[in-house]
mmCIF file of C-alpha atoms and ligand atoms in Angstrom:
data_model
loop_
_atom_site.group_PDB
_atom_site.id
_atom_site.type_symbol
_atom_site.label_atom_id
_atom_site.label_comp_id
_atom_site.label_asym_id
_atom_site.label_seq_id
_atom_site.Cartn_x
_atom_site.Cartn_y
_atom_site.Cartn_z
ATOM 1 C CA UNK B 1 48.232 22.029 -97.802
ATOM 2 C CA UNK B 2 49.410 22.700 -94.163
ATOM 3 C CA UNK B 3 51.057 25.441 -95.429
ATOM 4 C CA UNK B 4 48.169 27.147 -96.903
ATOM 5 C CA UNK B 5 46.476 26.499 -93.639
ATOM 6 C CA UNK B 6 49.671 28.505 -91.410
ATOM 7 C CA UNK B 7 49.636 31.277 -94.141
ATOM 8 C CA UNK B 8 45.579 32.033 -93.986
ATOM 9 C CA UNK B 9 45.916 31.806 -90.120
ATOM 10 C CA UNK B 10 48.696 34.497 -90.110
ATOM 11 C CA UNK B 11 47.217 36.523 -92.623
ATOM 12 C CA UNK B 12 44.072 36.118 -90.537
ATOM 13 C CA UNK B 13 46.198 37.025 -87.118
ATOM 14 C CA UNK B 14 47.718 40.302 -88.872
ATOM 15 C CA UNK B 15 44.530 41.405 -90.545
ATOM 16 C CA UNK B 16 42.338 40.796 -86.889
ATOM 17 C CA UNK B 17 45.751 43.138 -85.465
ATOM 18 C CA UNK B 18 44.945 46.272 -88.042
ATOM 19 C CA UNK B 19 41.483 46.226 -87.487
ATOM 20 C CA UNK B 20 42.382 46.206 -83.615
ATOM 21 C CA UNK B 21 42.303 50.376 -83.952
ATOM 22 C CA UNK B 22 38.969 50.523 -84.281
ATOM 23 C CA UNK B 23 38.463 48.280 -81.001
ATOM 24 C CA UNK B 24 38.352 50.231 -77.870
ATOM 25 C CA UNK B 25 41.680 49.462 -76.737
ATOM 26 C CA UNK B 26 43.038 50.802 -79.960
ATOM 27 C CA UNK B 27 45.814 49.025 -82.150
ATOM 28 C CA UNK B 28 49.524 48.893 -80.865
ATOM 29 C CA UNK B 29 50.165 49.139 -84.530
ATOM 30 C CA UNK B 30 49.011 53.019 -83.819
ATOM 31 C CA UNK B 31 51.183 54.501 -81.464
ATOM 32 C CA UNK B 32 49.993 57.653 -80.208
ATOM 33 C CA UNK B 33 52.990 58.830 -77.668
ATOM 34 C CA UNK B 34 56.451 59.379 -78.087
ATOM 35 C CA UNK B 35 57.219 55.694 -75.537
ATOM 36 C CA UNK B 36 54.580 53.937 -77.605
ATOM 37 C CA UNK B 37 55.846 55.513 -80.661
ATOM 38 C CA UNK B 38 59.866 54.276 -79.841
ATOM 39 C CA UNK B 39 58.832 50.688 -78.382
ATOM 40 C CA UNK B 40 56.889 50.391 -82.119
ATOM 41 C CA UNK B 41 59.787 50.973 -84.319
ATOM 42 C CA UNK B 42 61.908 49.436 -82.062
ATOM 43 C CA UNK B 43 59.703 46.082 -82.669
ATOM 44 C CA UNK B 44 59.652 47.071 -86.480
ATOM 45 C CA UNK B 45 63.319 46.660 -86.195
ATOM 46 C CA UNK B 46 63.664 43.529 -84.457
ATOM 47 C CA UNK B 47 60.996 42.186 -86.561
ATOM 48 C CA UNK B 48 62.828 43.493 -89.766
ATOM 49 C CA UNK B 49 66.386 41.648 -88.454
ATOM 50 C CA UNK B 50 64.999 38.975 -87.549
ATOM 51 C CA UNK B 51 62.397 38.396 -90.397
ATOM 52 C CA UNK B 52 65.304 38.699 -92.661
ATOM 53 C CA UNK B 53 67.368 36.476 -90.818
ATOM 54 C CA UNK B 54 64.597 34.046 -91.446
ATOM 55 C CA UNK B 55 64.233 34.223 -94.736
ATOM 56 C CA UNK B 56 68.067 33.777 -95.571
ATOM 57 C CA UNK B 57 68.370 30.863 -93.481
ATOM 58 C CA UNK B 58 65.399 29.233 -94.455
ATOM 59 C CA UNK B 59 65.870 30.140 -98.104
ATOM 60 C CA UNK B 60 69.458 28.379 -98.320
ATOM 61 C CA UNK B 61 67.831 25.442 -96.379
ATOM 62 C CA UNK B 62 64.843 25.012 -99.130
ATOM 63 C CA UNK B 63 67.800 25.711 -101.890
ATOM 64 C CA UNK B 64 69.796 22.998 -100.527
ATOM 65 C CA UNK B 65 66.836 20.414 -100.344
ATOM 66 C CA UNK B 66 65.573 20.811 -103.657
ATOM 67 C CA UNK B 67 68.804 20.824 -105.277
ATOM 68 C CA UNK B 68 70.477 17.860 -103.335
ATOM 69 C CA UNK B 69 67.316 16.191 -103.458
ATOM 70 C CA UNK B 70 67.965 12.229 -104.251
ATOM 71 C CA UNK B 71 67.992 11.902 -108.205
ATOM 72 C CA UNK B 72 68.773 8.179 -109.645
ATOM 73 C CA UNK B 73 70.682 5.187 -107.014
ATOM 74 C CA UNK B 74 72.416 6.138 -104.310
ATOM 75 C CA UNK B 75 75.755 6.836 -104.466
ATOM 76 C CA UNK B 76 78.199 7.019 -100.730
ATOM 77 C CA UNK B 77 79.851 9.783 -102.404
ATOM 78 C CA UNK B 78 81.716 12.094 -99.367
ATOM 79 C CA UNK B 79 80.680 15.968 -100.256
ATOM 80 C CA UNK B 80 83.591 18.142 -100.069
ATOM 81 C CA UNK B 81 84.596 19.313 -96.551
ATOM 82 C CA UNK B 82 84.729 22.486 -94.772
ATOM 83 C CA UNK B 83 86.191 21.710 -91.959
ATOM 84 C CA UNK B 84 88.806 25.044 -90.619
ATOM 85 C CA UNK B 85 88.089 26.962 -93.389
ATOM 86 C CA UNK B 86 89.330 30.305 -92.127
ATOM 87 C CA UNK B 87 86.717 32.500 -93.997
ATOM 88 C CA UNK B 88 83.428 30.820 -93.139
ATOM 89 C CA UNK B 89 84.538 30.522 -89.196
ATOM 90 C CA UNK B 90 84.820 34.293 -90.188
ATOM 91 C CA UNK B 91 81.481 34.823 -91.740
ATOM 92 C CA UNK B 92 79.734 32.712 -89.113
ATOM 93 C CA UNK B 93 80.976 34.153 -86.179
ATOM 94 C CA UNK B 94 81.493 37.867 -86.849
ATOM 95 C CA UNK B 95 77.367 38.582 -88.894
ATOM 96 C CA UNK B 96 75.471 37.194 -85.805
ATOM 97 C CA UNK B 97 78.270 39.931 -83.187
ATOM 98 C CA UNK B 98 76.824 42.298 -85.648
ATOM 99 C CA UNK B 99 73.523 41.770 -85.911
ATOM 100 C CA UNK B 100 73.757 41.027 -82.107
ATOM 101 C CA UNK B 101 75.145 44.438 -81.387
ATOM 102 C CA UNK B 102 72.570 46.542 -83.926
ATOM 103 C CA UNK B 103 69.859 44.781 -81.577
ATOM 104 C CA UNK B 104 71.499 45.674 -78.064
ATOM 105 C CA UNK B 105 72.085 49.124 -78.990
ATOM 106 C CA UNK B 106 68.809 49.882 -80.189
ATOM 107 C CA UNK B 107 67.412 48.585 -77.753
ATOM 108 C CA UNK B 108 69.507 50.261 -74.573
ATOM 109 C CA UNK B 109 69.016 53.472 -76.650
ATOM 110 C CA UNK B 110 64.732 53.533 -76.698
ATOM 111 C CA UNK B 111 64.989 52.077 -73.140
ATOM 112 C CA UNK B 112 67.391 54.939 -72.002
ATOM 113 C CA UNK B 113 64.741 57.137 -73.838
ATOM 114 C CA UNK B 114 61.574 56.073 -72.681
ATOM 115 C CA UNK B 115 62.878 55.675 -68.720
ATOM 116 C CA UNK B 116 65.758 58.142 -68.121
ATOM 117 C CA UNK B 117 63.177 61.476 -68.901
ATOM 118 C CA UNK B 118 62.888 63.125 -65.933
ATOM 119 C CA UNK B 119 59.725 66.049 -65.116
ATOM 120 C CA UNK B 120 60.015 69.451 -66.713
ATOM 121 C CA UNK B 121 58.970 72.317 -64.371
ATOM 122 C CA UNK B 122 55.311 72.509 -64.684
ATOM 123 C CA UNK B 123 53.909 68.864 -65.839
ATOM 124 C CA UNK B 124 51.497 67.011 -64.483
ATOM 125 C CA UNK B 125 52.472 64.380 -61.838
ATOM 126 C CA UNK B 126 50.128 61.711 -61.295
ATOM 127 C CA UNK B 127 50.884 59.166 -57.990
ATOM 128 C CA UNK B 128 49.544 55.634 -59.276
ATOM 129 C CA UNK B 129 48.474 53.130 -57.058
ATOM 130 C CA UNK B 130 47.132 49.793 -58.191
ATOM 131 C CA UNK B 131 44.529 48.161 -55.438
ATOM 132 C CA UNK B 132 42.748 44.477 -55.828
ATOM 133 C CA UNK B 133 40.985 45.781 -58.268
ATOM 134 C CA UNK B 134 40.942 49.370 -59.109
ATOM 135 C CA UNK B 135 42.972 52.275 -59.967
ATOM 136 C CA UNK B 136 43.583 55.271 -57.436
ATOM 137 C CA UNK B 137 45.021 58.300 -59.535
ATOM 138 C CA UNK B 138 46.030 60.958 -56.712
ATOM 139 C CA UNK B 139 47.558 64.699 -58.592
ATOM 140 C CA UNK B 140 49.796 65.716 -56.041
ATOM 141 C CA UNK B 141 50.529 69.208 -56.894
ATOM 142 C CA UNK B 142 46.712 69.650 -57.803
ATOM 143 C CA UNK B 143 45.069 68.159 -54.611
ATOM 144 C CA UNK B 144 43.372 66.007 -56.949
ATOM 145 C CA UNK B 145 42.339 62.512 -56.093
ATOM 146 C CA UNK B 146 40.112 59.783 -58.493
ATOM 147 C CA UNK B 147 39.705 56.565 -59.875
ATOM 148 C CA UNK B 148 40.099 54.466 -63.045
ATOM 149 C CA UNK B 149 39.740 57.397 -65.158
ATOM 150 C CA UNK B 150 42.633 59.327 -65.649
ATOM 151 C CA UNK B 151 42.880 62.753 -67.120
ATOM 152 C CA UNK B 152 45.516 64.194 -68.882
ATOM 153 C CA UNK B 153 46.693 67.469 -70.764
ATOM 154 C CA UNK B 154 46.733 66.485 -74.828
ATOM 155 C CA UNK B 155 50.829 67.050 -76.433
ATOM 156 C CA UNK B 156 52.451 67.529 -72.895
ATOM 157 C CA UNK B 157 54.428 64.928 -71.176
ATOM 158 C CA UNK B 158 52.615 63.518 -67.565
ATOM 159 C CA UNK B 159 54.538 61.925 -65.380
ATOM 160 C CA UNK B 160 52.998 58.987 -63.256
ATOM 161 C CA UNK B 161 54.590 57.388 -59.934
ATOM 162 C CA UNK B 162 53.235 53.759 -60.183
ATOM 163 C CA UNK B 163 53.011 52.069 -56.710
ATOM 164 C CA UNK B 164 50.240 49.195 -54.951
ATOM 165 C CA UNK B 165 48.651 48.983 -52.211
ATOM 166 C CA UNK B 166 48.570 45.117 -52.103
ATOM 167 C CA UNK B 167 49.778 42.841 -55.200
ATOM 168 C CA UNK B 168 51.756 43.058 -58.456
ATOM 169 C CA UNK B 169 49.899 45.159 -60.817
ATOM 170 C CA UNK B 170 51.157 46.237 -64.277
ATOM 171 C CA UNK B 171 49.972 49.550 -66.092
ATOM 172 C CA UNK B 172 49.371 49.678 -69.877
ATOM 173 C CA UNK B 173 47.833 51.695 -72.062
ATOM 174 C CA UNK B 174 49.004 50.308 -75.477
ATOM 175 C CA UNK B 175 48.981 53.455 -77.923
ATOM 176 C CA UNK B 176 50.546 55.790 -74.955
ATOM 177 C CA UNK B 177 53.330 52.904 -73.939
ATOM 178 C CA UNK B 178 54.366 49.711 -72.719
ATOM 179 C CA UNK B 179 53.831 47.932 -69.860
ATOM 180 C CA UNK B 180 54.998 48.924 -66.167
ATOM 181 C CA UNK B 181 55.047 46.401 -63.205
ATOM 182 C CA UNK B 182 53.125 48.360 -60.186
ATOM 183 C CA UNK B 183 55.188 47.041 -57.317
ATOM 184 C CA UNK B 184 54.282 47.512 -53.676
ATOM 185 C CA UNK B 185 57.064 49.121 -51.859
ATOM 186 C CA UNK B 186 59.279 49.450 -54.818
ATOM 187 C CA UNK B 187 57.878 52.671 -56.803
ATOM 188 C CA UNK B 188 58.304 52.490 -61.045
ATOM 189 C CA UNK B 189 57.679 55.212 -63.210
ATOM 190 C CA UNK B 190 56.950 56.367 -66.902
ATOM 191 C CA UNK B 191 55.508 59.053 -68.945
ATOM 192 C CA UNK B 192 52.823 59.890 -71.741
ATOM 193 C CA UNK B 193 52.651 62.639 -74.167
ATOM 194 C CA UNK B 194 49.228 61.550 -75.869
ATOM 195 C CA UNK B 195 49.203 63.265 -79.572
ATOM 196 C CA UNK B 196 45.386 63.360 -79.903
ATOM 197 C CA UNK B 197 42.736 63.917 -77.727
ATOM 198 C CA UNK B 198 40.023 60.791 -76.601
ATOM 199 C CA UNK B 199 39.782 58.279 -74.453
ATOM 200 C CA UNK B 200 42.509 55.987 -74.998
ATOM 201 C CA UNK B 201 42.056 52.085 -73.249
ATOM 202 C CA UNK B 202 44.041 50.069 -71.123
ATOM 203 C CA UNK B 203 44.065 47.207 -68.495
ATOM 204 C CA UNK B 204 45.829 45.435 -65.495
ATOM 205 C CA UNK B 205 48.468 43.343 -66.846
ATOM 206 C CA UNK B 206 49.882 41.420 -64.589
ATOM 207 C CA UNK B 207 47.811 38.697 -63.117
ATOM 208 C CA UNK B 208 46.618 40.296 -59.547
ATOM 209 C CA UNK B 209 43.635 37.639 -58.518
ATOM 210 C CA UNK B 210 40.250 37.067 -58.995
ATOM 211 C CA UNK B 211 39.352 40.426 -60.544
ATOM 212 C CA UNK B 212 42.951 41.040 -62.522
ATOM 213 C CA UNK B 213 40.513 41.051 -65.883
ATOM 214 C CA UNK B 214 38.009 43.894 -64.356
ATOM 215 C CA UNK B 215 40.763 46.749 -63.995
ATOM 216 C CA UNK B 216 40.274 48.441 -66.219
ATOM 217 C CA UNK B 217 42.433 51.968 -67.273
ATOM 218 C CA UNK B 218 40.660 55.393 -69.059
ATOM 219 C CA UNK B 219 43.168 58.255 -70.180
ATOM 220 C CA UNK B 220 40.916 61.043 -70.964
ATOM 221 C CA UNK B 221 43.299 62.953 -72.614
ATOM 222 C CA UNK B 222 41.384 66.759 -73.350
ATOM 223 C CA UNK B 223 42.531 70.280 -74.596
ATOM 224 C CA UNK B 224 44.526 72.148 -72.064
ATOM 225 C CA UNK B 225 41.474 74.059 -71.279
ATOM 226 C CA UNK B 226 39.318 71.097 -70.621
ATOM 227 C CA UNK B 227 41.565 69.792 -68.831
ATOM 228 C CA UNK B 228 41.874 72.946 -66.584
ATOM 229 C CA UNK B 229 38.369 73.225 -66.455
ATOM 230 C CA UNK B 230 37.848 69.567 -65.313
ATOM 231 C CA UNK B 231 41.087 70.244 -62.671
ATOM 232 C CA UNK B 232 39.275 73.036 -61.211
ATOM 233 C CA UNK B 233 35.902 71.000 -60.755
ATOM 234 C CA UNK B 234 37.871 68.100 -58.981
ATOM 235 C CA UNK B 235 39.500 70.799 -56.478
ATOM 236 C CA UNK B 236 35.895 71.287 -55.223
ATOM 237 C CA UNK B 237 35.315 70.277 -52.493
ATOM 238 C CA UNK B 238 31.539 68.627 -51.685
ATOM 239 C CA UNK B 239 28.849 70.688 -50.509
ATOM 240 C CA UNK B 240 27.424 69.722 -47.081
ATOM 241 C CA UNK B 241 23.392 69.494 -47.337
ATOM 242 C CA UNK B 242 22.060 67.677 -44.630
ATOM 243 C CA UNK B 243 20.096 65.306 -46.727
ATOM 244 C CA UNK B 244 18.661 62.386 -45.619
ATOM 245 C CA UNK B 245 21.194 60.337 -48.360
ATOM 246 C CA UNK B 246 24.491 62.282 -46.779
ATOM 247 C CA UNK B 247 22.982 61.507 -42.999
ATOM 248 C CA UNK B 248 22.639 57.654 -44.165
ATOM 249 C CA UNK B 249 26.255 57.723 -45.614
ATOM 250 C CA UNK B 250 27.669 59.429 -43.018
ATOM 251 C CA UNK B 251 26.430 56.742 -40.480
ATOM 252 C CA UNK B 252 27.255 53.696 -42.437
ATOM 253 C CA UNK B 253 30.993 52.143 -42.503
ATOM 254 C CA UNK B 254 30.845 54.049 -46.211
ATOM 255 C CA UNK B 255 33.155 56.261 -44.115
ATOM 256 C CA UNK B 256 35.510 54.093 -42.998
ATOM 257 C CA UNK B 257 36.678 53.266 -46.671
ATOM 258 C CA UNK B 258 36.089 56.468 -48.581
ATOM 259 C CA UNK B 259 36.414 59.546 -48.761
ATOM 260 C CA UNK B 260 33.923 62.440 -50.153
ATOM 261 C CA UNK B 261 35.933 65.879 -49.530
ATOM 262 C CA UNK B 262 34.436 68.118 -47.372
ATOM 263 C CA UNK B 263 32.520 65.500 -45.115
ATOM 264 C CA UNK B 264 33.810 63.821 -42.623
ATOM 265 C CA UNK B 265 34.184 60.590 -44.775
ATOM 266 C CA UNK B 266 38.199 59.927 -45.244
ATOM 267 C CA UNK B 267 38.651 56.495 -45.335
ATOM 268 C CA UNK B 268 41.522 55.396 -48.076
ATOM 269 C CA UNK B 269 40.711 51.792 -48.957
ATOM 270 C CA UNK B 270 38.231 52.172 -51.714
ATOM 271 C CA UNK B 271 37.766 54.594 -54.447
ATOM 272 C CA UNK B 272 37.749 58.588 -53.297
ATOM 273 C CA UNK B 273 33.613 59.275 -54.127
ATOM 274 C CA UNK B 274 33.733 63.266 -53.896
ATOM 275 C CA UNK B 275 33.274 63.699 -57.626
ATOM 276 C CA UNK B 276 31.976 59.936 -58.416
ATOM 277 C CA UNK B 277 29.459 61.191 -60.583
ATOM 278 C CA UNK B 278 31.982 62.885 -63.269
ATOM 279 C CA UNK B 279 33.567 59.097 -63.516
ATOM 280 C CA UNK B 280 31.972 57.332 -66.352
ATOM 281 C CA UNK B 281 32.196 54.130 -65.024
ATOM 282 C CA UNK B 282 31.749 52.211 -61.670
ATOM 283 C CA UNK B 283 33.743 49.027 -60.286
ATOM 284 C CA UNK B 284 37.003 49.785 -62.289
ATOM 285 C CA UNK B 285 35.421 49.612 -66.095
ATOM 286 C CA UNK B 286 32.966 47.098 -65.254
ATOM 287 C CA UNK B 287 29.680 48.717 -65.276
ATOM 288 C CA UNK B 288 28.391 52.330 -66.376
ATOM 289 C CA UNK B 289 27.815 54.664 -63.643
ATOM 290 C CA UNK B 290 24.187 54.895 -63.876
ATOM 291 C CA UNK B 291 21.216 55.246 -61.471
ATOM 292 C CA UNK B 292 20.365 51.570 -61.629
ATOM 293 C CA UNK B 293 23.767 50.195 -61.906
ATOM 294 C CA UNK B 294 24.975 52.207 -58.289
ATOM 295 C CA UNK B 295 21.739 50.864 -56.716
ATOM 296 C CA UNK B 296 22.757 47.221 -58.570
ATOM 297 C CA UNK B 297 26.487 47.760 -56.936
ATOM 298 C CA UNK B 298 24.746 49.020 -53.644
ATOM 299 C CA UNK B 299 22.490 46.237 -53.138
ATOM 300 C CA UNK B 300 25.228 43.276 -53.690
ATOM 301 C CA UNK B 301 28.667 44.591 -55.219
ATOM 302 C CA UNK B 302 29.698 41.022 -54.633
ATOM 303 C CA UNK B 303 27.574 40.100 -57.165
ATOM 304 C CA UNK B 304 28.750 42.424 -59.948
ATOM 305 C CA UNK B 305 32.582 41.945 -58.724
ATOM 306 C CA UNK B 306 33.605 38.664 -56.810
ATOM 307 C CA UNK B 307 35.946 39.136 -54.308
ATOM 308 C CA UNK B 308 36.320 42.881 -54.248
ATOM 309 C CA UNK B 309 36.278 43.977 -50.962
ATOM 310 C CA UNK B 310 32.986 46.591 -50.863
ATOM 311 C CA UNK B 311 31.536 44.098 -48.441
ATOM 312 C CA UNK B 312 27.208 43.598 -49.292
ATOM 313 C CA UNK B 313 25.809 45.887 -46.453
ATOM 314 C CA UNK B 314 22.268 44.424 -46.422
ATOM 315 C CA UNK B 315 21.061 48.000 -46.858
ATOM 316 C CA UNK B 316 17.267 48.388 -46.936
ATOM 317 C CA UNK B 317 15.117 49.753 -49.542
ATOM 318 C CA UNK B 318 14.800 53.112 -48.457
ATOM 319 C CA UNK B 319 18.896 53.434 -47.482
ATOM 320 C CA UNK B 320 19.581 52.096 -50.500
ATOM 321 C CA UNK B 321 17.476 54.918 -52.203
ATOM 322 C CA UNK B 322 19.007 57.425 -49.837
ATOM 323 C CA UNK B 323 22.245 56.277 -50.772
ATOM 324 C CA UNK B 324 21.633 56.951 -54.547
ATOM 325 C CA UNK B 325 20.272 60.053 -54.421
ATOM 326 C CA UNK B 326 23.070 61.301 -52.314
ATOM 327 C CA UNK B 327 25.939 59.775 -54.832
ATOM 328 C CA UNK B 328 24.029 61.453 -57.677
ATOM 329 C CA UNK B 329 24.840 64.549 -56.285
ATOM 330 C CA UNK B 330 28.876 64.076 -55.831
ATOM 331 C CA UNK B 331 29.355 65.798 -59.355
HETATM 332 CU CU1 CUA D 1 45.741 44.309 -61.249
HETATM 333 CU CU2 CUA D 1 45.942 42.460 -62.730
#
C-alpha cells in the first residue's frame, strides 16, 4: 500500500506544480523568457535522462527479483560468473561517459547562453542592489531610480547589474530566469526578455536575515509605450510646494535616508520616495501602498517589518498626518 501512498503524494506534488501558474508567482513550468525558457528544457532533459535511467535500472532490478524469486528448497547452486567479461566492462563503463557527456554539454551550452549575452546598443540597463530588505532598481542611462517594482520594456532583452549593499541576496523571478546570488563587492549579472506583458513575481532567495521572506520582486513588464510613458514620469523631478507635510519631512531625519528629487532630501539608505506613490506596494511587497497602511508604516514600521531599519520616530498625530498628505503627493 506504501506505494499507492508515494504515487498519490507525487501525483499530488505535480498536480499542486501546474496549478502553480495561476498563483502569483506563476509556474516555472511556464517559462516566459528566453533564460527561463533554456534552464526549462534544460531540466526537461536531465529529467528525461535521468527518469529513463531510472526506469531501466529499476526495471531489470524488479525483473530479476520476481524471476529469481525462491521457488521450492534451497539449493547452494553457484550462478554463472561474469567476472572479466570484456563486453559488459564495455557496456558499463562507456553508456554512463555518454550519458555523462550529453549532460555536461547541455548544460555548458544553456549556461554559455544565458550568461555570456552581452548589451545590444540601446537596452535597458538596470543597476540592482539588494538591501536588508528591499530592492533598489537605479536605470543608469535613464536617471531613473525606484524600489521593488521593476519596470521593463515587453520582447526586448534588459540587462540588470546585481550588487548589495550589505548581505547575500539572490534575485529570481521564476518565469523570466533562474536564480542570481547578489553579492556585495562582487557584481553578477543576467538578462530578461519577458514575452508577455504583466506583472510577473519573484522573491529574495538566499537567506539574508530576519526579513529574507518580505523581499519581495515586481517586473512590470508594459508595451514600449507604457513603458516610455512611465520612464518619462519617473524623470520628473518633485515639485517644491511649501506644504506643511514637505516642511515636516524636510526637518525630520526622513532626509538623511531618502531621497525625493528635487528637495533637498538625498539620503541613500532607504528606498528613493520621489515617485512613491506610482509603487504599488510599501515595505518591499509587504503591505499595499495605501493611505492607512503609510500612516500604519509611519506610526511603527517596526511593527509591520521587524528589524528593518526605518527606525519608529514617535511622530505625533498631526506630523504623522502631515507626513501622509505630503507622500500622497510624490506621484
Ligand atoms: Cu534578501 Cu533573502
Amino acid at each position: 500500500m506504501k506505494i499507492f501512498t508515494v504515487l498519490g503524494l507525487s501525483a499530488f506534488g505535480f498536480s499542486t506544480l501546474a496549478r502553480a501558474q495561476d498563483h502569483p508567482f506563476g509556474s516555472i513550468l511556464r517559462p516566459l523568457a528566453t533564460p527561463a525558457q533554456a534552464e526549462y528544457e534544460l531540466t526537461l532533459l536531465v529529467a528525461a535522462i535521468c527518469g529513463a535511467i531510472l526506469l531501466v535500472v529499476g526495471g531489470l532490478l524488479a525483473y530479476v527479483v520476481f524471476r529469481f524469486r525462491e521457488r521450492g528448497p534451497i539449493t547452494h547452486d553457484e550462478p554463472p560468473q561474469l567476472y572479466g567479461s570484456n563486453q559488459v566492462e564495455i557496456a558499463w563503463t562507456v553508456i554512463p561517459i555518454l550519458i555523462v557527456f550529453v549532460l555536461t554539454t547541455a548544460t555548458a551550452r544553456v549556461t554559455s547562453a544565458v550568461q555570456d549575452r552581452e548589451p545590444v546598443k540601446g537596452a535597458v540597463k538596470i543597476n540592482v542592489v539588494g538591501h536588508q530588505w528591499w530592492w533598489e532598481y537605479t536605470y543608469p542611462d535613464l536617471k531613473i531610480t525606484t524600489a521593488n517594482e521593476m519596470h521593463v520594456p515587453v520582447g526586448a532583452a534588459t540587462f540588470l547589474n546585481l550588487d548589495s549593499a550589505d548581505v547575500v541576496h539572490s534575485f529570481w523571478v521564476p518565469q523570466l530566469s533562474g536564480k542570481t546570488d547578489v553579492i556585495p563587492n562582487r557584481p553578477n549579472h543576467m538578462w530578461i526578455d519577458p514575452k508577455e506583458t504583466g506583472v510577473y513575481y519573484g522573491n529574495c532567495a538566499e537567506y539574508c536575515g530576519a526579513q529574507h521572506a518580505h523581499m519581495l520582486i515586481r517586473v512590470v513588464v508594459e508595451s514600449k509605450e507604457d513603458f516610455d510613458e512611465w520612464v518619462a514620469a519617473q524623470r520628473k523631478a518633485a515639485p517644491k510646494t511649501d506644504s506643511p507635510g514637505e516642511k515636516t519631512f524636510l526637518s525630520l531625519s526622513c532626509v538623511d535616508c531618502h531621497t525625493v528629487r528635487g528637495l533637498p532630501a538625498s539620503g541613500d539608505q532607504g528606498p528613493n520616495l520621489t515617485h512613491v506613490m506610482t509603487r504599488s506596494t510599501i515595505a518591499a511587497g509587504q503591505i499595499a501602498n495605501t493611505k492607512e497602511n503609510l500612516r500604519a508604516w509611519l506610526t511603527d514600521p517596526q511593527a509591520i517589518k521587524a528589524g528593518n531599519y526605518m527606525p519608529n520616530l514617535d511622530l505625533t498625530s498631526v506630523q504623522l498626518d502631515q507626513l501622509v498628505d505630503f507622500l500622497q503627493t510624490l506621484k
